[in-house]
C-alpha positions as a Python dict, from the first residue, in 0.01 Angstrom:
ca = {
    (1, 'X'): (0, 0, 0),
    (2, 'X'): (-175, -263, -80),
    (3, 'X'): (-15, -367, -430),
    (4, 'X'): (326, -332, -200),
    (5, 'X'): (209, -591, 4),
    (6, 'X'): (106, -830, -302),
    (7, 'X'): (414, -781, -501),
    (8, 'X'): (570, -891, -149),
    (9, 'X'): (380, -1161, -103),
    (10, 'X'): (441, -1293, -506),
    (11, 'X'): (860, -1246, -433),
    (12, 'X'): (781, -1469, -128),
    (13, 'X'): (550, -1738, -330),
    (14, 'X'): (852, -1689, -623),
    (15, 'X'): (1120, -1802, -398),
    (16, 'X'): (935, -2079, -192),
    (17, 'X'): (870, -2233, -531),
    (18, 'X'): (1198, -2215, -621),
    (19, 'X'): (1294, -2392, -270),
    (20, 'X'): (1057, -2661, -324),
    (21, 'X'): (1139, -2747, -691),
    (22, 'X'): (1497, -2741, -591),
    (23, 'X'): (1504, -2948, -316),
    (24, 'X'): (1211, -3207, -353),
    (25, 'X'): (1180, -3164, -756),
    (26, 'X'): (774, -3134, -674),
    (27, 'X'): (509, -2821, -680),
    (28, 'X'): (532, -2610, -386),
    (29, 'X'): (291, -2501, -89),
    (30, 'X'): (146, -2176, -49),
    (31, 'X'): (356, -1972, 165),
    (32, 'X'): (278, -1984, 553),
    (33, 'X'): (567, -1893, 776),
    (34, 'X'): (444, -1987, 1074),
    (35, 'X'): (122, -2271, 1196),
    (36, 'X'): (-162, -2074, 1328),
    (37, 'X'): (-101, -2092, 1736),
    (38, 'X'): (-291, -2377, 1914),
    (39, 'X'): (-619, -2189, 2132),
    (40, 'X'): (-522, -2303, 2415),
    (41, 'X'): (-131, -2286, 2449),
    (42, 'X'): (23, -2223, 2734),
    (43, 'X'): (363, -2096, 2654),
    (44, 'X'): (526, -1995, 2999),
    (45, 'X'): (363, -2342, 3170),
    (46, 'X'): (503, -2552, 2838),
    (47, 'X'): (862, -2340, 2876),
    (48, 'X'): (851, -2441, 3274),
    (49, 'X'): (781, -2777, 3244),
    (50, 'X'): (1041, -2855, 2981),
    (51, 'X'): (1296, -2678, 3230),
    (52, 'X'): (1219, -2870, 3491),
    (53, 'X'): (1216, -3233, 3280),
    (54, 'X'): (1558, -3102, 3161),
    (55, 'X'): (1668, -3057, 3498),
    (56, 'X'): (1539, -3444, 3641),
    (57, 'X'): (1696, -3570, 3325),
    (58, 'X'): (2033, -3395, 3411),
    (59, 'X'): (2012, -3508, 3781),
    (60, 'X'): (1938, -3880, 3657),
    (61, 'X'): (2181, -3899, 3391),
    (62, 'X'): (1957, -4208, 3189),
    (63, 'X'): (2261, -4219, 2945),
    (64, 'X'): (2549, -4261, 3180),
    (65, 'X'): (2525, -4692, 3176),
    (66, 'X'): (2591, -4599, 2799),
    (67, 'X'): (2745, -4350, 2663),
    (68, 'X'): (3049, -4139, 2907),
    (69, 'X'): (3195, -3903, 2612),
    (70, 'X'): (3008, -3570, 2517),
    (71, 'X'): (3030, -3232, 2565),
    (72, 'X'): (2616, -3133, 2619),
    (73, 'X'): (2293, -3259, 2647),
    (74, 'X'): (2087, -3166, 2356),
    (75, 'X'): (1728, -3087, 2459),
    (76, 'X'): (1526, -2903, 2204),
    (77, 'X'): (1454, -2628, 2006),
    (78, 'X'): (1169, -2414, 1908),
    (79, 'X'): (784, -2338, 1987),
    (80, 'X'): (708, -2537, 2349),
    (81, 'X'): (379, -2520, 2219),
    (82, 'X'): (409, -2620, 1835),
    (83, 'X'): (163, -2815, 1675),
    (84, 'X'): (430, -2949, 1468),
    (85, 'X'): (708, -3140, 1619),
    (86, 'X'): (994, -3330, 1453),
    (87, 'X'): (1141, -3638, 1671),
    (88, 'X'): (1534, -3781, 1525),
    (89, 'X'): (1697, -4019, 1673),
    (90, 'X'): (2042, -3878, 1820),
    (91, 'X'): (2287, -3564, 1841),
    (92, 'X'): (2557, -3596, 1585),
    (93, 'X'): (2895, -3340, 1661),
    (94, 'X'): (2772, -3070, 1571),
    (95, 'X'): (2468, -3052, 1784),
    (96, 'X'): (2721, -3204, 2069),
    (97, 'X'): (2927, -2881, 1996),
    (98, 'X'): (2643, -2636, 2003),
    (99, 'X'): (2397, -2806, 2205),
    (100, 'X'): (2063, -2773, 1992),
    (101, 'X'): (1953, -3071, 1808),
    (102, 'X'): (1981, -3070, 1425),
    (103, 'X'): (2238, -2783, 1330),
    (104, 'X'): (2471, -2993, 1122),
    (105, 'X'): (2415, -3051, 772),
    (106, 'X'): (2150, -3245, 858),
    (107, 'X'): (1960, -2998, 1022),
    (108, 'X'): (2061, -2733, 716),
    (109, 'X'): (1830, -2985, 499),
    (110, 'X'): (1573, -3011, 736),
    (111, 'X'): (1583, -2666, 787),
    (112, 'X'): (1533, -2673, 409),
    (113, 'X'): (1250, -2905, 430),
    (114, 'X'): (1043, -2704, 704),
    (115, 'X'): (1069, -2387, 457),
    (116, 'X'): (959, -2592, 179),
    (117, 'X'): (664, -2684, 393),
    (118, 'X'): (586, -2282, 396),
    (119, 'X'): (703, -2328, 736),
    (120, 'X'): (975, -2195, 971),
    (121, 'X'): (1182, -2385, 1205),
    (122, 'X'): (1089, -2149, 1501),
    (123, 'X'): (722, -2276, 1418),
    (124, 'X'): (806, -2578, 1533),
    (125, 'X'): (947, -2792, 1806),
    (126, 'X'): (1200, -3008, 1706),
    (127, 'X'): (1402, -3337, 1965),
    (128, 'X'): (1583, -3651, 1944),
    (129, 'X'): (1510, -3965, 2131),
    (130, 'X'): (1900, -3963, 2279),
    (131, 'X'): (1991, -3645, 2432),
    (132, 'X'): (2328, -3713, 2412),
    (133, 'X'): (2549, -3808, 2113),
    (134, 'X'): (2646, -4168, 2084),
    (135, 'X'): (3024, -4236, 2043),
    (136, 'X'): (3116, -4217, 1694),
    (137, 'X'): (2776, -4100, 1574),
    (138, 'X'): (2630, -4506, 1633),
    (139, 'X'): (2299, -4548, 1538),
    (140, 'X'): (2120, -4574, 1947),
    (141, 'X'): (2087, -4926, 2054),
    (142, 'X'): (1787, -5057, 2196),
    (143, 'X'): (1921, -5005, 2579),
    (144, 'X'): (2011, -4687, 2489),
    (145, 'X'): (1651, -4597, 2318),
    (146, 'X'): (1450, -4720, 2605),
    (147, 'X'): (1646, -4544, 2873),
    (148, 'X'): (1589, -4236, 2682),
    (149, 'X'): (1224, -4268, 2518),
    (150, 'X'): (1048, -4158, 2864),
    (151, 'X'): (1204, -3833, 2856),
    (152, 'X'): (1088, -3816, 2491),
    (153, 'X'): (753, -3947, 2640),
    (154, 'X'): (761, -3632, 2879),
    (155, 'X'): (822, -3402, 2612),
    (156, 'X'): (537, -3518, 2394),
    (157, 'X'): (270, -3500, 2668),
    (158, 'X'): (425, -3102, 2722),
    (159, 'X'): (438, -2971, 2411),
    (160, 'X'): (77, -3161, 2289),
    (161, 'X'): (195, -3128, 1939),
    (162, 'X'): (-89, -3195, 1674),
    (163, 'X'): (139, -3391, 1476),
    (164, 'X'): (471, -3550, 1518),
    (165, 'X'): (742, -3643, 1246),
    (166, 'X'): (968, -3947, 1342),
    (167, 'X'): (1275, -3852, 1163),
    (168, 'X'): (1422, -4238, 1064),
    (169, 'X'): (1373, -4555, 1157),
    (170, 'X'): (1542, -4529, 1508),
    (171, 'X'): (1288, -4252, 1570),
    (172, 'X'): (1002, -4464, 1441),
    (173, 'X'): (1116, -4741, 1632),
    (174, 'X'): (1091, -4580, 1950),
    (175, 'X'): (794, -4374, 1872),
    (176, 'X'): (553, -4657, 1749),
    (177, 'X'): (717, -5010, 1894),
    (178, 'X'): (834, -5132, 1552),
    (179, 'X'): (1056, -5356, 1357),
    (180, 'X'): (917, -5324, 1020),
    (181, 'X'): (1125, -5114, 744),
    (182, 'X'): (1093, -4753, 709),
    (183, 'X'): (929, -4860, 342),
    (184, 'X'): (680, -5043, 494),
    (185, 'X'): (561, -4752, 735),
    (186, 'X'): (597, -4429, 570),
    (187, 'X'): (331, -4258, 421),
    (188, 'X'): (78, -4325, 650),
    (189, 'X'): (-12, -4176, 1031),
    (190, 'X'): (25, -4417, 1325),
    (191, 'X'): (-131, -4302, 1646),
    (192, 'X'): (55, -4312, 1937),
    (193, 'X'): (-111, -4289, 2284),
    (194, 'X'): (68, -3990, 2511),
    (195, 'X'): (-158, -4031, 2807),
    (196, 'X'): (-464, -4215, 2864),
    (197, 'X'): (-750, -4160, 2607),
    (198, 'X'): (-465, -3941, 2427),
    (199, 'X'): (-333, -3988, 2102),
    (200, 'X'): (-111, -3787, 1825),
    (201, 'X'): (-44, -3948, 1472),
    (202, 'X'): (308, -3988, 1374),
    (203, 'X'): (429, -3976, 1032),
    (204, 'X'): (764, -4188, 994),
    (205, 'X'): (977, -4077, 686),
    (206, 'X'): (1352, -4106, 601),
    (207, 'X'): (1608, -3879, 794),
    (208, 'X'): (1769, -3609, 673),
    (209, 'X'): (2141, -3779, 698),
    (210, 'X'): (1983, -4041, 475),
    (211, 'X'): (1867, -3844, 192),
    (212, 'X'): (2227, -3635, 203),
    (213, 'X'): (2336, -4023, 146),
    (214, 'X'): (2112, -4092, -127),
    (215, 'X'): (1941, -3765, -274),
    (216, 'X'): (1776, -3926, -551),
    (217, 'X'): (1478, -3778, -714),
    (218, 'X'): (1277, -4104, -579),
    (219, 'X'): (1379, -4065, -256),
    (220, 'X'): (1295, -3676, -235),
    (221, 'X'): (965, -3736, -372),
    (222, 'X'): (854, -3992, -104),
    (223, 'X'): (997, -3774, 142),
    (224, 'X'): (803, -3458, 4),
    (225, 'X'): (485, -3695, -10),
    (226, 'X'): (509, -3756, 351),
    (227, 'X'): (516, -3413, 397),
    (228, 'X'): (251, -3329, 214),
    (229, 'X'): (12, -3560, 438),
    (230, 'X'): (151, -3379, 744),
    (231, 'X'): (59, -3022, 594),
    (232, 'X'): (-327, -3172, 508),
    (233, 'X'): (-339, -3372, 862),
    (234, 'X'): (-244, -3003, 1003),
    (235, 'X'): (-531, -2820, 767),
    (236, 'X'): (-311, -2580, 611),
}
């Protein structure tokens, strides 16, 4: 039984290697799966809360000054409780089609990413700042962020992740109040304050849609380093 279960566990450590080199070019993680649950989560309370912010946001319609043409609000996905979460900055069509953030081919790479973390995407709690697509996949103005970001805001404060991800600079602009270029504030944790005497560090790094743009061996790398100081911020 037992040498079952380690020539299962070296096919698993086999292929995430091969996922990692493949994708990022770099070493690979030990496999994990999932993030060991947080002591104190309270799943049905976190699943409750998030149903009834979904349902103020749908009543108050923050987008509406904005943007008129979409076909759903695209609220999250994954663990309510997650230590991990994963912030972009709007629904592109495909996520306006289906309704779940990050299921185009965006969201295939980062689904590709979070397994290369040792991860899986159910682990993890994954938004945008808009909750609605923007027409013609824009990037979100500033009106458009700040109507949004307190619904984010909300979000954050439920979900208490550990860590949070802000997927691009739109997402990094909301998350941390900044102007500065995503080179200039990657690679390194900013805190942001959820409530008072509350914080949770945010590591910026480049979106998804931008490394399908430019999938460069550089550009992988920095991404994958970023990463790296998530998994090591998280202790795994």
């Amino acid at each position: 039984m037992n040498q079952q279960v380690d020539e299962q566990h070296a096919r698993r450590v086999v292929a995430q290697h091969a996922k990692t080199s493949s994708l990022f070019g770099v070493d690979f993680v030990p496999v994990r799966g999932s993030l060991d649950p947080k002591p104190d989560a309270d799943t049905g309370g976190a699943v409750k809360a998030l149903k009834a912010l979904r349902a103020r946001y749908e009543k108050q319609k923050p987008h509406e000054p904005f943007i008129s043409s979409y076909k759903n609000i695209v609220w999250d996905d994954g663990d309510p409780c997650a230590r991990l979460m994963f912030v972009g900055e709007a629904p592109g069509a495909d996520e306006d089609e289906q309704g779940k953030p990050f299921v185009g081919r965006a969201g295939q790479l980062l689904n590709k990413m979070i397994s290369a973390m040792g991860l899986s995407r159910e682990s993890v709690y994954i938004a945008n700042v808009l909750k609605v697509r923007p027409p013609g996949n824009a990037t979100p103005t500033a009106e458009e962020i700040e109507a949004s970001k307190p619904f984010l805001m909300e979000q954050i404060k439920i979900v208490r992740p550990e860590v949070i991800v802000g997927l691009g600079l739109p997402a990094a602009k909301c998350l941390l109040q900044t102007n500065e270029a995503m080179g200039r504030i990657r690679n390194r944790f900013h805190e942001i304050e959820i409530e008072p005497g509350i914080t949770v560090p945010v590591m910026p790094t480049y979106h998804p849609a931008y490394l399908l743009r430019s999938y460069t061996p550089e550009n992988r790398k920095k991404v994958w380093d970023d990463l790296q100081m998530v998994l090591k911020k998280l202790g795994t």
